[in-house]
Amino acid sequence: MFCVECGAEGPTYDGLCAKCFAKRHPVVEAPATLDVERCTSCGSFRLRSGWSKMDRDLAIARVLREQIPAVAPFERVTFTSVAREEDANNLALTVKALGRYRELESVQDFRTRLRIKPSLCDSCQKQRGRYYQGILQVRGDGRELTPEEIRRVRTFVAARVDRGAADGTFVSRTEEVHGGLDFYVSTNAFGKTLARDVADAFGGTV
Ligand SMILES: [Zn+2]
Ligand SMILES: [Zn+2]
């Protein structure tokens, strides 16, 4: 058989030699970035099947397989990759995609970035919901807090918790009680700091 494109003699696929076929048909559409959530508490990755604990290289292989489909006429694609850490949450991936079409195997190389999104898996979320060491009670001085004050205190505390997220401080739940707010905090020390900050910001006493 002769390639209709370049005239080379040998096996052809839809009239094309392997080289011309590869030129015309990419194996995959290489994405610039891929995202995957990872639980900051237990290290699980969020895959299509749900949260699962596995080492990073295995997770990378799964993410590639789940998020990058073969482009027709390729029916199947398998990936091999090398990861280089740019920082804790960004991996530069050098990927080889091996596509199969009939007896033809075609290789496409590309680079992409895997962005790891810090998150909290369902079971860690649940665990935190039950866990607390102390309760910070925010009340009005001899009166009930107004809805506006409650909203502002909630926003303030949420912002403080975001900043402290790395060192294991968190609010496991917030309850609106009659005329005030209760924050269930992960550590007593954090509860004290938070109480001082709230008092400073809203002009109260601890
Ligand atoms: Zn050809
Ligand atoms: Zn977790």
CSV table of C-alpha atoms and ligand atoms in Angstrom, one decimal:
chain,number,residue,atom,x,y,z
A,1,MET,CA,0.0,0.0,0.0
A,2,PHE,CA,1.1,3.6,-0.7
A,3,CYS,CA,0.3,6.6,1.5
A,4,VAL,CA,-2.1,8.9,-0.4
A,5,GLU,CA,-0.4,11.9,1.2
A,6,CYS,CA,3.4,11.3,0.8
A,7,GLY,CA,3.5,8.2,-1.3
A,8,ALA,CA,5.5,6.1,1.2
A,9,GLU,CA,5.1,2.4,0.8
A,10,GLY,CA,4.0,0.3,3.8
A,11,PRO,CA,1.0,-0.3,5.9
A,12,THR,CA,-1.7,2.5,5.7
A,13,TYR,CA,-4.5,3.6,7.9
A,14,ASP,CA,-7.4,5.2,6.1
A,15,GLY,CA,-5.0,5.6,3.2
A,16,LEU,CA,-2.3,7.3,5.3
A,17,CYS,CA,1.1,6.0,6.5
A,18,ALA,CA,1.6,6.2,10.2
A,19,LYS,CA,3.6,9.4,10.0
A,20,CYS,CA,1.0,11.3,8.0
A,21,PHE,CA,-1.8,9.8,10.1
A,22,ALA,CA,-0.2,11.2,13.2
A,23,LYS,CA,0.2,14.6,11.6
A,24,ARG,CA,-3.5,14.7,10.7
A,25,HIS,CA,-4.9,13.1,13.8
A,26,PRO,CA,-3.9,14.2,17.3
A,27,VAL,CA,-4.4,11.5,20.0
A,28,VAL,CA,-5.8,13.9,22.5
A,29,GLU,CA,-6.5,17.6,22.9
A,30,ALA,CA,-3.9,18.6,25.3
A,31,PRO,CA,-5.3,20.8,28.1
A,32,ALA,CA,-3.2,23.7,29.4
A,33,THR,CA,-4.3,22.8,33.0
A,34,LEU,CA,-5.9,20.1,35.0
A,35,ASP,CA,-7.5,20.5,38.4
A,36,VAL,CA,-7.9,18.0,41.2
A,37,GLU,CA,-9.0,18.6,44.7
A,38,ARG,CA,-7.0,17.2,47.6
A,39,CYS,CA,-8.1,17.0,51.2
A,40,THR,CA,-5.7,19.1,53.3
A,41,SER,CA,-6.5,16.9,56.3
A,42,CYS,CA,-6.1,13.2,55.1
A,43,GLY,CA,-4.5,13.7,51.7
A,44,SER,CA,-7.3,12.0,49.7
A,45,PHE,CA,-7.9,13.0,46.1
A,46,ARG,CA,-11.3,13.7,44.6
A,47,LEU,CA,-11.7,11.5,41.6
A,48,ARG,CA,-14.7,10.8,39.5
A,49,SER,CA,-15.6,7.8,41.7
A,50,GLY,CA,-15.4,9.9,44.8
A,51,TRP,CA,-12.7,10.7,47.4
A,52,SER,CA,-9.9,8.2,47.6
A,53,LYS,CA,-6.7,7.8,49.4
A,54,MET,CA,-3.8,7.0,47.0
A,55,ASP,CA,-0.3,8.2,46.4
A,56,ARG,CA,0.2,11.2,44.2
A,57,ASP,CA,1.6,9.4,41.1
A,58,LEU,CA,-1.3,7.1,41.1
A,59,ALA,CA,-3.7,10.0,41.4
A,60,ILE,CA,-2.0,11.8,38.5
A,61,ALA,CA,-2.5,8.7,36.3
A,62,ARG,CA,-6.2,8.6,37.2
A,63,VAL,CA,-6.7,12.3,36.6
A,64,LEU,CA,-5.2,12.1,33.1
A,65,ARG,CA,-7.3,9.1,32.3
A,66,GLU,CA,-10.5,10.7,33.6
A,67,GLN,CA,-10.1,14.2,32.2
A,68,ILE,CA,-8.4,13.6,28.8
A,69,PRO,CA,-10.4,11.5,26.3
A,70,ALA,CA,-9.0,10.1,23.1
A,71,VAL,CA,-9.9,12.1,20.0
A,72,ALA,CA,-11.6,10.1,17.2
A,73,PRO,CA,-10.6,8.0,15.4
A,74,PHE,CA,-8.4,6.9,18.3
A,75,GLU,CA,-10.4,4.5,20.4
A,76,ARG,CA,-8.2,4.2,23.4
A,77,VAL,CA,-5.4,6.2,25.0
A,78,THR,CA,-2.9,5.4,27.8
A,79,PHE,CA,-0.7,7.9,29.5
A,80,THR,CA,2.7,8.0,31.1
A,81,SER,CA,3.9,11.1,32.8
A,82,VAL,CA,6.7,12.7,34.7
A,83,ALA,CA,5.8,15.3,37.4
A,84,ARG,CA,7.9,18.2,38.5
A,85,GLU,CA,6.9,20.2,41.5
A,86,GLU,CA,6.6,23.9,40.8
A,87,ASP,CA,5.3,24.5,44.3
A,88,ALA,CA,3.2,22.5,46.7
A,89,ASN,CA,0.0,22.9,44.7
A,90,ASN,CA,1.3,23.1,41.1
A,91,LEU,CA,2.9,20.2,39.2
A,92,ALA,CA,4.4,20.6,35.8
A,93,LEU,CA,3.6,17.4,33.9
A,94,THR,CA,5.4,16.0,30.9
A,95,VAL,CA,3.0,13.5,29.3
A,96,LYS,CA,3.1,10.9,26.7
A,97,ALA,CA,-0.2,9.9,25.3
A,98,LEU,CA,-0.3,6.6,23.4
A,99,GLY,CA,-3.3,6.3,21.2
A,100,ARG,CA,-4.5,3.1,19.5
A,101,TYR,CA,-6.4,2.9,16.2
A,102,ARG,CA,-6.7,-0.6,14.7
A,103,GLU,CA,-3.1,-1.9,14.7
A,104,LEU,CA,-1.7,1.6,14.7
A,105,GLU,CA,-0.1,3.1,17.8
A,106,SER,CA,0.6,6.8,17.8
A,107,VAL,CA,2.4,8.8,20.4
A,108,GLN,CA,1.8,12.4,21.3
A,109,ASP,CA,3.9,14.4,23.8
A,110,PHE,CA,2.6,17.4,25.6
A,111,ARG,CA,3.1,19.4,28.7
A,112,THR,CA,0.4,20.5,31.1
A,113,ARG,CA,0.0,21.8,34.6
A,114,LEU,CA,-1.8,19.9,37.3
A,115,ARG,CA,-3.3,22.3,39.9
A,116,ILE,CA,-4.0,20.7,43.3
A,117,LYS,CA,-6.9,22.5,45.0
A,118,PRO,CA,-6.8,22.3,48.8
A,119,SER,CA,-10.1,21.1,50.0
A,120,LEU,CA,-11.7,19.0,52.7
A,121,CYS,CA,-13.1,15.5,52.0
A,122,ASP,CA,-16.5,14.4,53.2
A,123,SER,CA,-15.4,12.3,56.1
A,124,CYS,CA,-12.9,14.9,57.4
A,125,GLN,CA,-15.6,17.5,57.0
A,126,LYS,CA,-17.9,15.3,59.1
A,127,GLN,CA,-15.2,14.7,61.7
A,128,ARG,CA,-14.5,18.4,62.1
A,129,GLY,CA,-18.3,19.0,62.4
A,130,ARG,CA,-18.3,16.9,65.6
A,131,TYR,CA,-15.0,18.1,66.9
A,132,TYR,CA,-14.4,21.2,69.1
A,133,GLN,CA,-12.5,22.1,72.3
A,134,GLY,CA,-14.2,25.3,73.1
A,135,ILE,CA,-17.2,27.5,72.4
A,136,LEU,CA,-16.9,31.2,71.7
A,137,GLN,CA,-20.1,32.9,72.7
A,138,VAL,CA,-20.8,36.3,71.2
A,139,ARG,CA,-23.5,38.3,72.8
A,140,GLY,CA,-24.8,41.9,72.8
A,141,ASP,CA,-24.1,44.0,75.9
A,142,GLY,CA,-27.4,43.6,77.8
A,143,ARG,CA,-29.3,43.2,74.5
A,144,GLU,CA,-29.7,41.0,71.5
A,145,LEU,CA,-27.4,41.3,68.6
A,146,THR,CA,-29.1,42.8,65.5
A,147,PRO,CA,-29.3,40.7,62.3
A,148,GLU,CA,-26.7,43.1,60.8
A,149,GLU,CA,-24.3,42.6,63.7
A,150,ILE,CA,-24.7,38.8,63.5
A,151,ARG,CA,-23.9,39.0,59.8
A,152,ARG,CA,-20.8,41.1,60.4
A,153,VAL,CA,-19.5,38.9,63.2
A,154,ARG,CA,-20.0,35.8,61.0
A,155,THR,CA,-18.1,37.4,58.1
A,156,PHE,CA,-15.3,38.6,60.5
A,157,VAL,CA,-14.9,35.1,62.0
A,158,ALA,CA,-14.9,33.4,58.6
A,159,ALA,CA,-12.1,35.7,57.4
A,160,ARG,CA,-10.1,35.0,60.6
A,161,VAL,CA,-10.6,31.2,60.1
A,162,ASP,CA,-9.4,31.4,56.5
A,163,ARG,CA,-6.2,33.1,57.6
A,164,GLY,CA,-5.6,30.4,60.3
A,165,ALA,CA,-6.5,27.5,58.1
A,166,ALA,CA,-3.0,26.1,57.8
A,167,ASP,CA,-2.3,25.5,61.4
A,168,GLY,CA,-5.3,23.3,62.2
A,169,THR,CA,-7.5,26.0,63.6
A,170,PHE,CA,-11.1,25.9,62.5
A,171,VAL,CA,-14.6,26.5,63.5
A,172,SER,CA,-16.5,23.2,63.3
A,173,ARG,CA,-19.9,24.8,63.4
A,174,THR,CA,-21.7,28.0,64.1
A,175,GLU,CA,-25.0,28.2,65.9
A,176,GLU,CA,-27.3,31.2,66.1
A,177,VAL,CA,-28.7,31.2,69.6
A,178,HIS,CA,-31.2,33.6,71.1
A,179,GLY,CA,-29.7,37.0,70.6
A,180,GLY,CA,-26.2,35.9,69.7
A,181,LEU,CA,-23.8,33.5,68.1
A,182,ASP,CA,-21.9,30.4,69.3
A,183,PHE,CA,-18.7,29.4,67.5
A,184,TYR,CA,-17.4,25.9,68.2
A,185,VAL,CA,-13.7,26.2,67.9
A,186,SER,CA,-11.0,23.6,67.3
A,187,THR,CA,-8.6,24.7,70.1
A,188,ASN,CA,-9.0,26.7,73.3
A,189,ALA,CA,-6.0,28.9,72.3
A,190,PHE,CA,-7.7,29.7,69.0
A,191,GLY,CA,-11.0,30.4,70.8
A,192,LYS,CA,-9.2,32.9,73.1
A,193,THR,CA,-7.4,34.7,70.2
A,194,LEU,CA,-10.7,34.8,68.3
A,195,ALA,CA,-12.6,36.2,71.3
A,196,ARG,CA,-10.0,39.0,71.6
A,197,ASP,CA,-10.1,39.8,67.9
A,198,VAL,CA,-13.9,39.9,67.9
A,199,ALA,CA,-13.9,42.2,71.0
A,200,ASP,CA,-11.3,44.5,69.4
A,201,ALA,CA,-13.2,44.7,66.2
A,202,PHE,CA,-16.7,45.2,67.6
A,203,GLY,CA,-15.8,47.1,70.8
A,204,GLY,CA,-16.8,44.4,73.3
A,205,THR,CA,-15.2,42.7,76.3
A,206,VAL,CA,-13.8,39.2,76.6
B,1,ZN,ZN,2.5,9.4,4.4
B,2,ZN,ZN,-9.9,14.0,54.3
